[in-house]
mmCIF file with all atom_site columns, C-alpha atoms in Angstrom:
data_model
loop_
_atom_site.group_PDB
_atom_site.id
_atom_site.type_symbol
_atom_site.label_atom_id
_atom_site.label_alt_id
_atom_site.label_comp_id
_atom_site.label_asym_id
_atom_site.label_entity_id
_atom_site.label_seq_id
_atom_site.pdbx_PDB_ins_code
_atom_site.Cartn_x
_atom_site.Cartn_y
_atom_site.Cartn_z
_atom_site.occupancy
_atom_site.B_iso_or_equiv
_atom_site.pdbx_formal_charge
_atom_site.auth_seq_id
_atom_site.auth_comp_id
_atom_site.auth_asym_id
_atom_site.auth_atom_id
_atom_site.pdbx_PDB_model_num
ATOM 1  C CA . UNK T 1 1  ? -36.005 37.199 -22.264 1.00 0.00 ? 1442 UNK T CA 1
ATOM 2  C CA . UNK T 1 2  ? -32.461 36.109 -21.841 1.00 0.00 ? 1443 UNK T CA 1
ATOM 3  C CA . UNK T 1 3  ? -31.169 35.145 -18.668 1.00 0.00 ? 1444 UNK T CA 1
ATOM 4  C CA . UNK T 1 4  ? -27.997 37.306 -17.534 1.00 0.00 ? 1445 UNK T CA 1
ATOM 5  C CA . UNK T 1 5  ? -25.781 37.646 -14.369 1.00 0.00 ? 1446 UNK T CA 1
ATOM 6  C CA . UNK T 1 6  ? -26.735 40.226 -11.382 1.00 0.00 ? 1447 UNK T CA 1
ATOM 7  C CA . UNK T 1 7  ? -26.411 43.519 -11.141 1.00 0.00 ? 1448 UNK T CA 1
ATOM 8  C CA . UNK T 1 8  ? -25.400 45.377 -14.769 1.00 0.00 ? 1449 UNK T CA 1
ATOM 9  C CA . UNK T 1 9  ? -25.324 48.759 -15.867 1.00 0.00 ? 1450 UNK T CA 1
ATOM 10 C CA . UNK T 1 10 ? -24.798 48.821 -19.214 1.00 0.00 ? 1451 UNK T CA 1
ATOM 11 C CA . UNK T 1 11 ? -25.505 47.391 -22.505 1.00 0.00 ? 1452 UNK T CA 1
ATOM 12 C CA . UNK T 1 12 ? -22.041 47.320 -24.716 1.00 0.00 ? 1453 UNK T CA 1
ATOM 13 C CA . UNK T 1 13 ? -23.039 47.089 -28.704 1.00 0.00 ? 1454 UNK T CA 1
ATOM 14 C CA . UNK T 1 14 ? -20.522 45.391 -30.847 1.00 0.00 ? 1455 UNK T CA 1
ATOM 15 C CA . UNK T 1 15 ? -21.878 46.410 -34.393 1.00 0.00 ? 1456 UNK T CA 1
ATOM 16 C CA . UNK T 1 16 ? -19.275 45.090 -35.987 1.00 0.00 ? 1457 UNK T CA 1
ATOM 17 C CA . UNK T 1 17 ? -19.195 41.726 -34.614 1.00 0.00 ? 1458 UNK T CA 1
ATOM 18 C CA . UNK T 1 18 ? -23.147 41.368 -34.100 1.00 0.00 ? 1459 UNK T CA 1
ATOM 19 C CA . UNK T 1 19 ? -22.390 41.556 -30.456 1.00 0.00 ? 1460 UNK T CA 1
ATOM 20 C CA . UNK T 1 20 ? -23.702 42.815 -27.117 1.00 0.00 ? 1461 UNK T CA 1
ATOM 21 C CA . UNK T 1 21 ? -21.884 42.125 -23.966 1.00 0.00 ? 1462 UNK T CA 1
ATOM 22 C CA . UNK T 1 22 ? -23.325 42.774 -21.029 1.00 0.00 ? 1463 UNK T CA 1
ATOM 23 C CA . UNK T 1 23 ? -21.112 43.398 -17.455 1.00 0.00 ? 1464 UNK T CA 1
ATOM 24 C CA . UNK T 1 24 ? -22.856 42.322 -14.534 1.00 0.00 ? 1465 UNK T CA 1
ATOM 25 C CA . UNK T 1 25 ? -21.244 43.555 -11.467 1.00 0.00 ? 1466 UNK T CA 1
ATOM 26 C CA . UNK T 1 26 ? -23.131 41.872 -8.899  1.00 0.00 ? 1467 UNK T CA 1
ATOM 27 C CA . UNK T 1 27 ? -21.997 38.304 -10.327 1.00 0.00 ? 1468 UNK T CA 1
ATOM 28 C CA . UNK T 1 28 ? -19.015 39.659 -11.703 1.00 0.00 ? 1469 UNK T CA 1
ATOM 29 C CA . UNK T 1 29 ? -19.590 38.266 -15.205 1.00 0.00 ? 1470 UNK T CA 1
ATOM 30 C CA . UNK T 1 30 ? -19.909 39.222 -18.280 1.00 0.00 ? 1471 UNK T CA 1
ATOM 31 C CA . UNK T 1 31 ? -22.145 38.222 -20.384 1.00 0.00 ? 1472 UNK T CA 1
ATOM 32 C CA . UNK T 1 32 ? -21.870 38.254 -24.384 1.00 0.00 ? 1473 UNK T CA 1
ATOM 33 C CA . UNK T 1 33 ? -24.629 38.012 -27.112 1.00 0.00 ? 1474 UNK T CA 1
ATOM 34 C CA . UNK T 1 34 ? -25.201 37.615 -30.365 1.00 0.00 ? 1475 UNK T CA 1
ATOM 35 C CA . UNK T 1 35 ? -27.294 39.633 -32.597 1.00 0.00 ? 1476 UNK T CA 1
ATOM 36 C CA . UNK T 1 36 ? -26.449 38.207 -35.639 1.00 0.00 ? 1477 UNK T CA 1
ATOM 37 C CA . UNK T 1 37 ? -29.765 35.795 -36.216 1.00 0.00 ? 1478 UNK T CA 1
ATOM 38 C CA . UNK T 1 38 ? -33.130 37.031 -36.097 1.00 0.00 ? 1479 UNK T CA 1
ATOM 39 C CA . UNK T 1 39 ? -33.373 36.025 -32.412 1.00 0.00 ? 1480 UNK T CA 1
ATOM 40 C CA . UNK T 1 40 ? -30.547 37.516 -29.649 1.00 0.00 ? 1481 UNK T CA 1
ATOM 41 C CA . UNK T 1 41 ? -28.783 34.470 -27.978 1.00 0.00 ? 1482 UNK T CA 1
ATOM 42 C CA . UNK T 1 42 ? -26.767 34.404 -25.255 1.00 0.00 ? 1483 UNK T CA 1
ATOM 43 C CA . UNK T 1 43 ? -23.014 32.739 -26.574 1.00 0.00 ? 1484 UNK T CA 1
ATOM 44 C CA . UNK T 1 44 ? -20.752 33.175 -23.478 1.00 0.00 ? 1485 UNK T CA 1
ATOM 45 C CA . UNK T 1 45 ? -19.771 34.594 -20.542 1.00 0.00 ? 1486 UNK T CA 1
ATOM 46 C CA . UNK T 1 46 ? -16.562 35.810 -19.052 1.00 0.00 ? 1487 UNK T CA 1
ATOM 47 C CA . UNK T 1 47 ? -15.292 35.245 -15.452 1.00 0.00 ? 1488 UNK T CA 1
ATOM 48 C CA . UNK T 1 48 ? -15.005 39.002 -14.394 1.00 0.00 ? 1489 UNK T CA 1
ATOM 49 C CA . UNK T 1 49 ? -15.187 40.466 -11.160 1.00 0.00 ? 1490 UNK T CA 1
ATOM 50 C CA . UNK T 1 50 ? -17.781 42.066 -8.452  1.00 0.00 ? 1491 UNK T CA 1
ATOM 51 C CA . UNK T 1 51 ? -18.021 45.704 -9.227  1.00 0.00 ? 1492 UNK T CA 1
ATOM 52 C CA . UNK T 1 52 ? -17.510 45.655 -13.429 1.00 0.00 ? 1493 UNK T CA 1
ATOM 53 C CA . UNK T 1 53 ? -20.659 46.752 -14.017 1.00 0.00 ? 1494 UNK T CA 1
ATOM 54 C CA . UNK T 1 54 ? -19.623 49.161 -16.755 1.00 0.00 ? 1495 UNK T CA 1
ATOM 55 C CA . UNK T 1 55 ? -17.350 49.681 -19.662 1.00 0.00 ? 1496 UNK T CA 1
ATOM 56 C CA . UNK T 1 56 ? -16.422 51.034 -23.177 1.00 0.00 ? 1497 UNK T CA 1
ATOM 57 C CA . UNK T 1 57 ? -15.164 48.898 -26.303 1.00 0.00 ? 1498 UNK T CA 1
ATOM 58 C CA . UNK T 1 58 ? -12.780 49.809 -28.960 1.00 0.00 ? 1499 UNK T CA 1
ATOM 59 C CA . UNK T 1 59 ? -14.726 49.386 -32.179 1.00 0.00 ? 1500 UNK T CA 1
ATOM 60 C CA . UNK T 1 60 ? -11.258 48.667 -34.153 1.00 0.00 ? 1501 UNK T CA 1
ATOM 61 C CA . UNK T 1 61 ? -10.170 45.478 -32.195 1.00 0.00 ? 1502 UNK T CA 1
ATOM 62 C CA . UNK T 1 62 ? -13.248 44.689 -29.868 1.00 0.00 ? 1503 UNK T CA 1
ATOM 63 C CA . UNK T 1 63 ? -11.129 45.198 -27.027 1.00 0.00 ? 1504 UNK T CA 1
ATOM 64 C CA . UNK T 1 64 ? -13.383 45.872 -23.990 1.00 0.00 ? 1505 UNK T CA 1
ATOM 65 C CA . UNK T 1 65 ? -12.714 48.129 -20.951 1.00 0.00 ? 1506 UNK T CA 1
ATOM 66 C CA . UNK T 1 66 ? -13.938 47.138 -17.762 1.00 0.00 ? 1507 UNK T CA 1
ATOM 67 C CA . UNK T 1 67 ? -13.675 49.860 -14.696 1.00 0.00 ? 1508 UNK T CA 1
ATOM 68 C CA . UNK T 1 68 ? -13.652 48.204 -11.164 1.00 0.00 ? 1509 UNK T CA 1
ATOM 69 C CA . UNK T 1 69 ? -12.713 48.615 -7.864  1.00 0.00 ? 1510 UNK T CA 1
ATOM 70 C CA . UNK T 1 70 ? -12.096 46.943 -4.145  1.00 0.00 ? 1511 UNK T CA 1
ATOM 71 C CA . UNK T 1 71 ? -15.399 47.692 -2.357  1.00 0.00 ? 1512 UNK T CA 1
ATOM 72 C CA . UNK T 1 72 ? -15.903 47.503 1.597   1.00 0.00 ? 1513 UNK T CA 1
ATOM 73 C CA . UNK T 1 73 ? -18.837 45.850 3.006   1.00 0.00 ? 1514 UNK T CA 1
ATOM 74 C CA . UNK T 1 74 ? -22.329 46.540 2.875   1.00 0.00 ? 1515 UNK T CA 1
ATOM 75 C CA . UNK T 1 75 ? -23.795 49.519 4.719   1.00 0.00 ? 1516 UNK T CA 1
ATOM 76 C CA . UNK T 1 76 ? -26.517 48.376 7.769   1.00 0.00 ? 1517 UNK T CA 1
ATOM 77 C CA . UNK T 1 77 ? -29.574 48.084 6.279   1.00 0.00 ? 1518 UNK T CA 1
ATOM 78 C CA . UNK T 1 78 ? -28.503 47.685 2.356   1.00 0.00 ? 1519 UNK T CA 1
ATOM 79 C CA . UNK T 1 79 ? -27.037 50.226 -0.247  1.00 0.00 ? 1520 UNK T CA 1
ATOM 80 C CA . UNK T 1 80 ? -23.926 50.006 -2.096  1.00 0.00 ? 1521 UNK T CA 1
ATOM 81 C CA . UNK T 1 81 ? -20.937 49.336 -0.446  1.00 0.00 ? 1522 UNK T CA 1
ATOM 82 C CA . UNK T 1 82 ? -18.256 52.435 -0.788  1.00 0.00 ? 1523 UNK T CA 1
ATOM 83 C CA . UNK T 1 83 ? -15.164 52.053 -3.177  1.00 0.00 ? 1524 UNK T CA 1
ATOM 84 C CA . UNK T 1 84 ? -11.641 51.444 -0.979  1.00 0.00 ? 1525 UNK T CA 1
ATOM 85 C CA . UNK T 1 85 ? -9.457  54.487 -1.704  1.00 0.00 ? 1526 UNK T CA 1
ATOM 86 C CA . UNK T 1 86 ? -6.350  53.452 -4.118  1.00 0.00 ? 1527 UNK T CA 1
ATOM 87 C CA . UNK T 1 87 ? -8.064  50.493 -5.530  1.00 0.00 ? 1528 UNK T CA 1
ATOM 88 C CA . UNK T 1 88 ? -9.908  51.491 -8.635  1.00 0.00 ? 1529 UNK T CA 1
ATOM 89 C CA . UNK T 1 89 ? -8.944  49.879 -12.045 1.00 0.00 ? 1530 UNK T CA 1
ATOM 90 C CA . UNK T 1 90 ? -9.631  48.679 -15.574 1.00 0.00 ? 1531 UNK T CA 1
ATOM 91 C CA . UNK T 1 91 ? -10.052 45.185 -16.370 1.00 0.00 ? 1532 UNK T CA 1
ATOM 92 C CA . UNK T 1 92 ? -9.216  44.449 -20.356 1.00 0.00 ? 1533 UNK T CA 1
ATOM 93 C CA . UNK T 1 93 ? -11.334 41.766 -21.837 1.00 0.00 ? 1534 UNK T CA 1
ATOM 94 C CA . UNK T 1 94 ? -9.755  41.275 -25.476 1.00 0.00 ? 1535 UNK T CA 1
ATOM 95 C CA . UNK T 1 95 ? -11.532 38.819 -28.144 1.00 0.00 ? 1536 UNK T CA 1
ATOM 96 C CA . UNK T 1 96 ? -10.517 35.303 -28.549 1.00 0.00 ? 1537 UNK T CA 1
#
């Protein structure tokens, strides 16, 4: 078990590199990790923000795409807080 940040989605595989990044939304990190050993180790993580829970990576340059959004607070008694109207976009994470 590797420890990650709250609330992802989605695995992102990074063949390629021998990478897996995973965007947790809650936290509003990203986490990256390698595969390249014979055990998976966790090798950074990136300052996102809350709500990047998700993306999709360019295989060519390991550019990663990052939707997000302003959200509203919390509904009474839990559940996801709704998206503010105008406010969605894509964060670009791009390899060092």
């Amino acid at each position: 078990m590797i420890a990650i940040g709250a609330g992802p989605d989605a695995v992102i595989l990074d063949e390629a590199r021998h990478l897996a990044f995973v965007p947790c939304g809650k936290d509003g990190v990203l986490d990256i990790l390698s595969l390249a050993g014979a055990a998976v180790t966790h090798v950074g993580t990136v300052k996102t923000e809350v709500g990047a829970r998700t993306g999709a990576l360019d295989p060519k340059t390991g550019t990663l795409y990052l939707p997000s959004a302003k959200f509203g607070p919390a509904p009474a008694g839990g559940g996801r807080p709704a998206m503010l109207p105008g406010t969605f976009h894509i964060l670009v994470v791009r390899p060092a």
